[in-house]
Amino acid sequence: MLLSGKRVLIVGGDARQLEIARTLVERDALVYLAGYANLHAPLAGTQLIDWTPEGLGRFHAVILPAKGIGEDGTVDSLFNPRPIVMNDAHFRALFGAVLYTGIAGAYLRERAARFGLPLVVLFDRDDVAILNAVPTAEGAIMFAIQHTDITLHQSHTAVVGFGRVGMTLAPRLKALGSNVTVFARQSEALARAYEMGLIAYDIGELKRRIGDADAVFNTVPAPVVTAEVIAAMKPSAFILDLASHPGGTDFHFAEKRGIRAMLAPSLPGLVAPKTAGRILADVLTKLIGAQQHENGERSR
Amino acid sequence: MLLSGKRVLIVGGDARQLEIARTLVERDALVYLAGYANLHAPLAGTQLIDWTPEGLGRFHAVILPAKGIGEDGTVDSLFNPRPIVMNDAHFRALFGAVLYTGIAGAYLRERAARFGLPLVVLFDRDDVAILNAVPTAEGAIMFAIQHTDITLHQSHTAVVGFGRVGMTLAPRLKALGSNVTVFARQSEALARAYEMGLIAYDIGELKRRIGDADAVFNTVPAPVVTAEVIAAMKPSAFILDLASHPGGTDFHFAEKRGIRAMLAPSLPGLVAPKTAGRILADVLTKLIGAQQHENGERSR
């Protein structure tokens, strides 16, 4: 799909943005970068612009960082000496564009609504979340190998939650020779885990069945790895919480108990920025392309 | 198997030795430690002794570090302020014992022979090497996830050599969704790789078929990843050399070419010291037990 003539502004971000920019340029979009003062080498086919409300031209699409923008309007950029700020004047100047972000907090949602800018939250999409689950699972495997003194092979592991991440991680752990137990609430999830040859229990069994786990991977963004559950774990267990901030683990109790526990969100950008960027680039190409189509229909 | 009455001396080493000591104590052996001055907490059932030839009693077995001892007789110990030295007087004093080591260099082989001490080189044993291939493969997967910006899933990887490590690593990479190509010399190895559903080529094809590899895992302890092969790789490729020192990669040329290449031997002790220790502990239990049996027969 070609994006010829589409004017796209990328504001801040990390290594994923480079992959997005490259892909959009390949698709013939006109790509502008704001907050890239430190970029080592110019990105072929892109143009650097100043982040001033007056200087902003008209764009079809504005791509914000995967992690969204801060609640004070700051936009982090790996390629700028300091974060830039997106204030009301910027939102007003961008009227006519669709905003794309990975995650959206209250600040961004409120202003997008107030200034009449359609907001697309990419990580809320099922396709993006499923594709992102792959680097997340690989990152979890990397951390488990790194932070335990045993092999995953012949270990006992627990995967809490069997949604997009759990369903991606559990079979991989099994393939590496771990004895995996899945804990989930919904009967379809338990059925799917069973179908995949995994041992599966209702999440209510967690406390009773966690005792032999060497590593526990939580994917549920709610307090499920509670003090009671942690108290039932062996002292050498390792907890990796993959749920979005603040995770589902009682980290305070884990520390008190001397059980190692880590919150590791945003693994895709950390362990596979290029793949994670390509995932976003592909869906953005589709969405901006569809946007073009819509505009075309509207102008008829 | 019980080792009651067997006197075992552990000299130097790393975290693996703790697992070995624990296992031998469980089996009722009398376990002595030399070079453990810095041990935080005493290991239950063991006894610290001084490393002086005069002070050494009689032992049935002496366990040296997995990596052996230096060519100047130094024995590294993670638990001592500095390495200790094993000189002729020590070898003489240990007469009657069987020496166990992971790897044996010329210094150790020569002195063991000269002073009439049987020497068992554990990593030369097929069982130990196969079991150690598991933590090696997991460590390789960890490094590949960490040091590339893409996922193993949907990547192209090459495994060079299909011995104990290659045969353990390649199916794991495949299970994680990588497109794995195996390069081997022996026709049985190629047949086995084919049987396992892997794409397999003669190692002579390496140069011609390496072009799309994102990561290359070498397991052959001979110069196979040559300048010619490296020149055919894509610039973003990552080479992980798992063969014993100095590996099989032309590191100098890789650096010149800007291709990232790492030598990563000794992964078991690094990523899974407890599992690696247990592997050694289990085989040592069997071997020292059999030694007891032999002695018993001899004394009849």
XYZ file of C-alpha atoms in Angstrom:
600
model
C 0.000 0.000 0.000
C 1.382 3.388 -0.997
C 1.022 6.483 1.126
C 1.988 8.964 -1.601
C 1.225 12.521 -0.645
C 0.458 11.698 3.003
C 2.182 14.100 5.367
C 3.195 12.302 8.566
C 4.841 13.913 11.601
C 6.784 11.753 14.054
C 7.237 13.425 17.452
C 9.851 12.029 19.850
C 10.161 8.331 20.674
C 12.850 5.669 20.663
C 14.564 3.217 18.294
C 11.158 1.950 17.171
C 10.462 5.299 15.538
C 13.424 4.840 13.185
C 11.876 1.650 11.839
C 8.512 3.402 11.515
C 10.085 6.355 9.677
C 11.973 4.058 7.307
C 8.858 2.069 6.459
C 6.722 5.157 5.868
C 9.402 6.664 3.596
C 9.474 3.396 1.644
C 5.720 3.710 1.224
C 6.252 7.156 -0.279
C 4.832 9.171 2.637
C 6.266 12.619 3.385
C 7.850 12.085 6.782
C 8.724 14.910 9.187
C 10.582 14.474 12.497
C 10.270 16.713 15.565
C 12.576 16.210 18.546
C 15.415 14.552 16.644
C 18.174 17.118 17.132
C 20.691 14.447 18.197
C 20.135 12.062 15.314
C 23.613 10.861 14.263
C 22.960 10.574 10.547
C 19.992 12.087 8.746
C 17.292 9.524 7.983
C 17.000 9.349 4.205
C 13.784 10.857 2.919
C 12.782 12.540 6.182
C 12.854 16.187 7.130
C 13.599 17.660 10.576
C 11.222 20.372 11.733
C 11.034 22.656 14.754
C 8.493 21.843 17.416
C 6.858 25.259 17.528
C 3.065 25.582 17.175
C 3.465 28.379 14.613
C 5.904 26.399 12.490
C 3.854 23.211 12.272
C 2.315 22.676 8.848
C -0.725 20.542 8.165
C -0.370 16.802 8.664
C -2.566 13.821 7.952
C -1.073 11.827 10.803
C 0.995 12.546 13.924
C 2.845 9.624 15.493
C 3.593 9.958 19.201
C 5.966 7.671 21.163
C 4.840 4.092 21.843
C 4.650 4.854 25.550
C 2.564 7.955 24.914
C 3.212 11.346 26.491
C 3.567 12.361 30.131
C 0.730 13.724 32.253
C 2.454 17.118 32.073
C 2.624 16.983 28.294
C 6.294 15.953 28.035
C 7.215 13.860 25.020
C 10.343 11.790 25.614
C 12.758 11.493 22.746
C 15.820 9.276 22.605
C 17.175 11.583 19.918
C 16.831 14.938 21.603
C 18.983 16.500 24.355
C 15.818 16.871 26.522
C 12.136 15.968 26.414
C 9.924 18.281 24.422
C 6.514 19.452 25.579
C 3.181 19.113 23.775
C 0.897 21.877 25.005
C -2.516 23.184 24.017
C -1.068 25.346 21.274
C 0.468 22.269 19.625
C -2.789 20.362 19.791
C -4.601 23.343 18.257
C -2.017 23.659 15.489
C -2.356 19.981 14.587
C -6.076 20.202 13.840
C -6.956 18.018 10.870
C -4.467 15.271 11.791
C -5.135 11.863 13.322
C -3.004 11.215 16.439
C -1.398 7.775 16.848
C 0.081 6.620 20.149
C 0.974 3.340 21.824
C -0.584 4.142 25.182
C -2.829 7.089 26.071
C -3.062 8.692 29.493
C -5.621 11.208 30.713
C -3.664 14.270 29.488
C -3.516 13.020 25.910
C -7.092 11.694 25.799
C -8.531 14.868 27.258
C -6.689 17.198 24.894
C -7.300 15.086 21.804
C -11.039 15.235 22.597
C -10.967 18.938 23.429
C -9.142 19.951 20.238
C -11.089 17.592 17.997
C -8.194 15.294 17.054
C -9.058 11.623 16.439
C -6.846 9.470 18.697
C -5.781 5.910 17.794
C -4.320 3.923 20.704
C -2.278 1.224 18.984
C -1.618 -1.056 21.985
C -5.370 -1.269 22.591
C -5.638 -3.096 19.255
C -5.709 -6.849 19.476
C -3.475 -7.378 16.440
C -0.708 -5.131 17.824
C -0.997 -6.688 21.288
C -0.691 -10.226 19.890
C 2.313 -9.338 17.742
C 3.939 -7.480 20.658
C 3.457 -10.542 22.838
C 6.251 -12.268 20.899
C 9.081 -9.889 21.920
C 7.518 -9.739 25.382
C 7.712 -13.531 25.698
C 11.286 -13.578 24.402
C 12.252 -10.853 26.859
C 10.654 -12.831 29.685
C 12.628 -15.914 28.672
C 15.814 -13.846 28.550
C 15.203 -12.472 32.059
C 14.354 -15.898 33.467
C 17.556 -17.416 32.071
C 19.577 -14.464 33.336
C 18.095 -14.116 36.821
C 17.825 -17.715 37.968
C 20.701 -20.074 38.680
C 18.950 -23.046 37.069
C 17.956 -23.907 33.516
C 14.395 -23.448 32.278
C 14.780 -27.045 31.103
C 13.326 -29.291 33.837
C 12.301 -26.269 35.884
C 8.796 -25.641 37.190
C 7.271 -22.422 35.939
C 3.898 -20.783 36.454
C 2.227 -18.482 33.945
C -0.481 -16.399 35.580
C -3.074 -15.252 33.061
C -3.599 -16.777 29.639
C -4.371 -13.809 27.459
C -2.243 -12.552 24.606
C 1.046 -12.647 26.512
C 0.391 -15.799 28.564
C -0.679 -17.735 25.492
C 2.527 -16.702 23.703
C 4.864 -17.329 26.617
C 3.607 -20.639 28.055
C 4.179 -22.851 24.976
C 7.638 -21.340 24.496
C 8.607 -22.205 28.067
C 7.284 -25.702 27.473
C 9.281 -25.976 24.252
C 12.428 -25.161 26.239
C 11.686 -28.119 28.514
C 10.052 -26.373 31.459
C 7.147 -27.921 33.341
C 4.638 -25.136 32.867
C 1.466 -24.609 34.869
C -1.025 -22.038 33.635
C -3.364 -20.203 35.990
C -6.366 -18.499 34.434
C -9.864 -17.462 35.331
C -11.934 -17.880 32.193
C -13.023 -21.362 31.207
C -12.119 -20.747 27.520
C -8.592 -19.823 28.570
C -8.309 -22.985 30.675
C -9.660 -25.037 27.773
C -7.155 -23.473 25.366
C -4.263 -24.123 27.744
C -5.391 -27.740 28.080
C -5.678 -28.057 24.293
C -2.061 -26.823 24.022
C -0.921 -29.637 26.297
C -0.325 -27.400 29.293
C -1.358 -28.072 32.877
C -3.988 -25.482 33.749
C -5.757 -24.466 36.959
C -8.202 -21.824 38.010
C -6.369 -18.764 39.279
C -7.973 -19.379 42.681
C -5.675 -22.409 43.012
C -2.578 -20.201 42.789
C -1.805 -20.210 46.499
C -2.177 -23.980 46.810
C -0.220 -24.912 43.670
C 2.601 -22.352 43.484
C 4.878 -24.152 45.963
C 7.194 -25.857 43.471
C 7.499 -23.002 40.972
C 11.058 -21.854 40.257
C 9.815 -18.895 38.230
C 6.433 -17.174 38.158
C 5.422 -15.016 35.178
C 2.481 -12.754 35.896
C 0.571 -11.255 32.977
C -2.548 -10.092 34.853
C -2.781 -6.325 35.497
C -4.565 -6.784 38.830
C -3.344 -7.837 42.290
C -3.160 -11.632 41.785
C 0.342 -12.446 43.058
C -0.646 -11.409 46.545
C 1.215 -11.673 49.844
C -0.637 -14.942 50.499
C 0.538 -16.394 47.186
C 4.105 -15.164 47.706
C 4.142 -16.674 51.205
C 3.443 -20.062 49.596
C 6.395 -19.809 47.183
C 9.789 -21.308 47.770
C 12.475 -18.800 48.837
C 14.500 -19.287 45.648
C 11.540 -18.478 43.370
C 11.803 -15.620 40.882
C 8.792 -13.462 39.992
C 8.714 -11.604 36.676
C 5.742 -9.327 36.306
C 4.879 -8.579 32.683
C 1.616 -6.761 33.317
C 1.500 -3.043 32.634
C 2.520 -0.688 35.449
C 2.143 -1.224 38.455
C 1.917 -4.981 37.722
C -0.041 -7.570 39.696
C 2.567 -8.492 42.311
C 2.842 -7.395 45.927
C 6.443 -6.258 45.436
C 6.651 -4.895 48.959
C 5.831 -8.268 50.483
C 8.121 -10.097 48.066
C 11.018 -7.906 49.189
C 10.182 -8.470 52.834
C 10.109 -12.179 52.165
C 13.436 -12.084 50.298
C 11.876 -13.318 47.059
C 13.249 -11.678 43.944
C 10.535 -9.916 41.963
C 10.885 -7.649 38.940
C 8.413 -5.517 37.029
C 9.355 -5.701 33.362
C 6.894 -3.873 31.182
C 7.863 -2.479 27.751
C 9.971 -5.511 26.884
C 9.374 -5.220 23.101
C 11.141 -1.865 22.875
C 13.918 -3.187 25.097
C 14.766 -6.571 23.575
C 13.615 -6.170 19.980
C 13.220 -2.491 19.072
C 13.477 -3.245 15.369
C 10.797 -5.949 15.407
C 8.646 -3.838 17.733
C 9.088 -0.871 15.378
C 8.170 -3.006 12.382
C 4.985 -4.194 14.135
C 3.941 -0.566 14.652
C 5.108 0.475 11.184
C 2.992 -2.209 9.510
C -0.178 -1.336 11.371
C 0.431 2.407 10.912
C 0.826 1.895 7.178
C -2.524 0.125 7.081
C -4.259 2.687 9.280
C -2.864 5.778 7.558
C -3.688 4.146 4.226
C -7.271 3.535 5.332
C -7.407 7.125 6.575
C -6.509 8.242 3.064
C -9.336 6.150 1.711
C -11.793 7.681 4.172
C -10.649 11.168 3.241
C -11.087 10.238 -0.397
C -14.616 9.094 0.236
C -15.395 12.217 2.190
C -14.219 14.470 -0.597
C -16.505 12.826 -3.123
C 23.990 -44.195 46.314
C 25.691 -43.497 49.629
C 29.300 -42.344 49.905
C 29.649 -43.042 53.625
C 33.224 -42.877 54.805
C 34.531 -41.399 51.547
C 36.845 -38.465 52.176
C 36.473 -35.845 49.446
C 38.494 -32.647 49.127
C 37.130 -29.748 47.071
C 39.832 -27.284 46.027
C 38.786 -23.826 44.769
C 36.107 -23.322 42.147
C 32.912 -21.317 41.748
C 29.204 -21.476 42.631
C 28.993 -24.953 41.084
C 31.199 -26.290 43.870
C 28.589 -25.339 46.468
C 26.043 -27.563 44.759
C 28.632 -30.346 44.524
C 29.531 -30.016 48.217
C 25.868 -30.028 49.243
C 25.130 -33.150 47.219
C 28.163 -35.044 48.512
C 27.276 -34.148 52.117
C 23.741 -35.423 51.488
C 25.281 -38.678 50.266
C 27.136 -38.935 53.572
C 30.624 -38.244 52.219
C 33.162 -36.444 54.434
C 33.652 -33.184 52.568
C 36.661 -30.893 53.057
C 37.099 -27.478 51.442
C 40.414 -25.781 50.622
C 40.457 -22.187 49.357
C 37.143 -21.143 50.897
C 38.343 -18.454 53.355
C 35.696 -15.972 52.162
C 32.687 -18.277 52.376
C 29.885 -16.178 53.904
C 28.214 -18.923 55.908
C 29.774 -22.297 56.696
C 28.438 -25.061 54.444
C 26.691 -27.532 56.742
C 28.587 -30.780 57.070
C 31.793 -29.564 55.451
C 35.106 -28.721 57.037
C 37.552 -26.003 55.970
C 41.194 -27.062 55.777
C 44.462 -25.290 55.038
C 46.036 -25.781 51.641
C 49.477 -26.841 52.894
C 51.053 -30.096 51.636
C 51.944 -31.113 55.191
C 48.426 -30.497 56.492
C 46.603 -32.501 53.816
C 45.227 -35.771 55.079
C 44.396 -38.755 52.908
C 41.521 -38.385 50.474
C 39.677 -40.738 48.182
C 38.801 -37.976 45.776
C 39.978 -34.436 45.038
C 37.635 -32.175 43.076
C 39.294 -29.362 41.157
C 37.446 -26.430 39.535
C 35.334 -27.113 36.443
C 37.706 -25.022 34.353
C 40.734 -26.898 35.696
C 43.897 -25.254 36.975
C 46.236 -22.771 35.349
C 49.403 -23.704 33.471
C 51.351 -22.230 36.391
C 49.446 -24.343 38.908
C 47.059 -21.607 40.104
C 43.663 -22.778 41.253
C 41.034 -20.038 41.031
C 38.536 -19.821 43.826
C 35.522 -17.570 43.952
C 35.586 -17.945 47.730
C 39.188 -17.024 48.471
C 40.827 -13.586 48.528
C 43.333 -14.806 45.915
C 44.034 -17.890 43.783
C 45.853 -20.707 45.528
C 48.641 -22.708 43.937
C 48.870 -26.468 43.422
C 52.524 -27.412 43.231
C 54.470 -30.668 43.157
C 54.356 -30.994 46.945
C 50.550 -30.905 46.872
C 50.379 -33.554 44.153
C 52.760 -35.730 46.142
C 50.740 -35.279 49.347
C 47.527 -36.291 47.572
C 48.839 -39.718 46.542
C 46.074 -42.309 46.791
C 43.331 -39.928 45.655
C 41.571 -39.738 42.294
C 41.636 -36.221 40.788
C 38.461 -34.897 39.175
C 38.468 -31.811 36.953
C 36.261 -30.265 34.278
C 39.047 -29.485 31.836
C 42.695 -30.608 32.017
C 45.631 -28.670 30.615
C 49.203 -29.858 30.173
C 50.306 -28.845 33.686
C 47.628 -30.918 35.371
C 47.926 -33.931 33.056
C 51.685 -34.019 33.339
C 51.740 -33.834 37.149
C 48.870 -36.272 37.642
C 50.814 -38.776 35.549
C 54.149 -38.048 37.243
C 52.769 -38.421 40.777
C 50.607 -41.451 39.993
C 47.213 -39.808 40.504
C 44.340 -41.061 38.318
C 42.793 -38.056 36.520
C 39.143 -37.938 35.460
C 38.294 -35.160 33.002
C 34.556 -34.684 33.421
C 33.842 -32.508 30.383
C 35.426 -35.171 28.154
C 32.568 -37.457 29.143
C 29.693 -37.596 26.687
C 27.002 -37.625 29.388
C 28.336 -34.483 31.067
C 28.790 -32.731 27.726
C 25.216 -33.518 26.649
C 23.748 -32.346 29.945
C 25.899 -29.202 29.872
C 24.633 -28.465 26.372
C 21.262 -27.502 27.872
C 22.490 -24.493 29.907
C 24.805 -23.643 26.999
C 21.844 -23.534 24.610
C 19.786 -21.459 27.036
C 22.678 -19.048 27.494
C 23.023 -18.753 23.727
C 19.315 -17.964 23.422
C 19.646 -15.369 26.177
C 22.557 -13.660 24.408
C 20.789 -13.713 21.054
C 17.667 -12.083 22.494
C 19.793 -9.528 24.340
C 22.222 -8.602 21.582
C 19.975 -8.354 18.545
C 17.262 -5.779 17.943
C 14.880 -8.327 16.448
C 12.984 -11.302 17.840
C 14.214 -14.849 17.321
C 10.667 -15.487 16.107
C 10.664 -15.127 12.302
C 14.434 -14.530 12.309
C 16.923 -16.494 10.237
C 19.536 -18.275 12.298
C 22.425 -20.559 11.444
C 23.799 -23.255 13.725
C 27.281 -24.312 12.671
C 28.115 -27.812 13.866
C 25.545 -30.380 14.950
C 27.235 -32.115 17.845
C 26.103 -32.050 21.438
C 25.566 -28.292 21.598
C 24.254 -27.778 18.053
C 21.743 -30.588 18.441
C 20.481 -29.052 21.690
C 20.355 -25.473 20.438
C 18.875 -25.810 16.940
C 15.491 -27.340 17.903
C 15.089 -24.773 20.690
C 15.628 -21.918 18.246
C 13.097 -23.550 15.933
C 10.623 -23.903 18.809
C 10.907 -20.155 19.393
C 9.873 -19.577 15.792
C 13.254 -18.997 14.157
C 14.016 -20.268 10.666
C 17.041 -22.386 11.526
C 19.628 -23.684 9.098
C 22.119 -26.255 10.339
C 25.585 -26.586 8.823
C 27.443 -29.818 9.536
C 30.079 -31.998 7.978
C 29.150 -35.569 8.861
C 26.363 -37.235 6.930
C 24.848 -38.696 10.136
C 24.626 -35.200 11.603
C 22.949 -33.903 8.435
C 20.540 -36.852 8.506
C 19.696 -36.185 12.157
C 19.107 -32.487 11.517
C 16.808 -33.419 8.616
C 14.962 -35.917 10.798
C 14.385 -33.123 13.343
C 12.713 -31.015 10.662
C 15.626 -28.616 10.298
C 17.105 -27.343 7.059
C 20.628 -28.763 6.853
C 23.585 -28.196 4.550
C 27.140 -29.348 4.330
C 29.422 -26.928 6.153
C 31.108 -26.211 2.816
C 27.923 -24.365 1.807
C 28.340 -21.890 4.675
C 29.682 -19.044 2.561
C 26.985 -19.406 -0.068
C 24.033 -19.769 2.320
C 24.859 -17.458 5.243
C 23.623 -14.276 3.559
C 20.224 -14.039 5.224
C 21.252 -15.115 8.740
C 20.414 -12.627 11.496
C 22.369 -14.657 14.052
C 25.061 -17.293 13.613
C 25.847 -19.759 16.410
C 29.152 -21.523 15.987
C 29.801 -24.710 17.941
C 32.820 -26.004 15.995
C 36.208 -25.570 17.732
C 38.051 -25.032 14.451
C 38.282 -22.043 12.078
C 34.961 -22.418 10.221
C 33.481 -18.918 10.466
C 36.280 -17.548 8.318
C 36.823 -14.104 6.828
C 35.255 -15.391 3.599
C 32.123 -16.532 5.451
C 31.909 -13.297 7.434
C 32.263 -11.267 4.247
C 29.122 -12.988 2.956
C 27.045 -12.070 6.045
C 24.757 -9.091 6.272
C 26.166 -6.165 8.284
C 23.535 -6.483 11.029
C 24.321 -10.170 11.681
C 25.381 -11.270 15.162
C 27.896 -14.071 15.689
C 27.911 -16.014 18.953
C 30.762 -18.471 19.227
C 30.068 -21.275 21.688
C 33.119 -23.382 20.895
C 35.812 -23.656 23.529
C 38.546 -21.010 23.553
C 39.625 -19.546 21.066
C 36.412 -20.396 19.179
C 35.993 -20.927 15.449
C 35.408 -17.344 14.332
C 37.799 -14.895 12.711
C 37.048 -12.238 15.342
C 39.640 -9.884 13.930
C 37.968 -9.841 10.534
C 34.484 -9.561 12.065
C 35.573 -6.451 13.931
C 37.113 -4.960 10.794
C 33.871 -5.639 8.985
C 31.789 -4.113 11.793
C 29.970 -7.380 12.489
C 29.310 -8.051 16.146
C 30.909 -11.288 17.291
C 31.220 -12.692 20.808
C 33.049 -15.659 22.236
C 30.874 -17.126 24.978
C 32.336 -20.282 26.394
C 31.519 -21.488 29.932
C 27.866 -20.517 29.654
C 26.636 -23.244 32.053
C 28.508 -21.776 35.024
C 27.334 -18.300 34.015
C 23.618 -18.736 33.363
C 22.767 -21.782 35.468
C 25.461 -22.425 38.102
C 23.085 -24.488 40.197
C 22.013 -26.769 37.352
C 25.603 -26.967 36.119
C 26.734 -27.851 39.644
C 24.051 -30.501 39.922
C 25.150 -32.076 36.636
C 28.691 -32.381 37.993
C 27.487 -33.447 41.442
C 25.423 -36.294 40.001
C 28.220 -37.677 37.877
C 30.758 -37.243 40.702
C 28.481 -39.179 43.045
C 28.332 -42.026 40.551
C 32.072 -41.966 39.854
C 33.201 -41.696 43.472
C 30.692 -44.416 44.344
C 32.123 -46.691 41.658
C 35.594 -45.844 42.928
C 34.511 -47.119 46.349
C 33.334 -50.311 44.717
C 36.672 -50.745 42.938
C 38.563 -50.170 46.163
C 36.309 -52.699 47.848
C 37.093 -55.250 45.173
C 40.764 -54.525 45.420
C 40.813 -55.078 49.171
C 39.153 -58.497 48.887
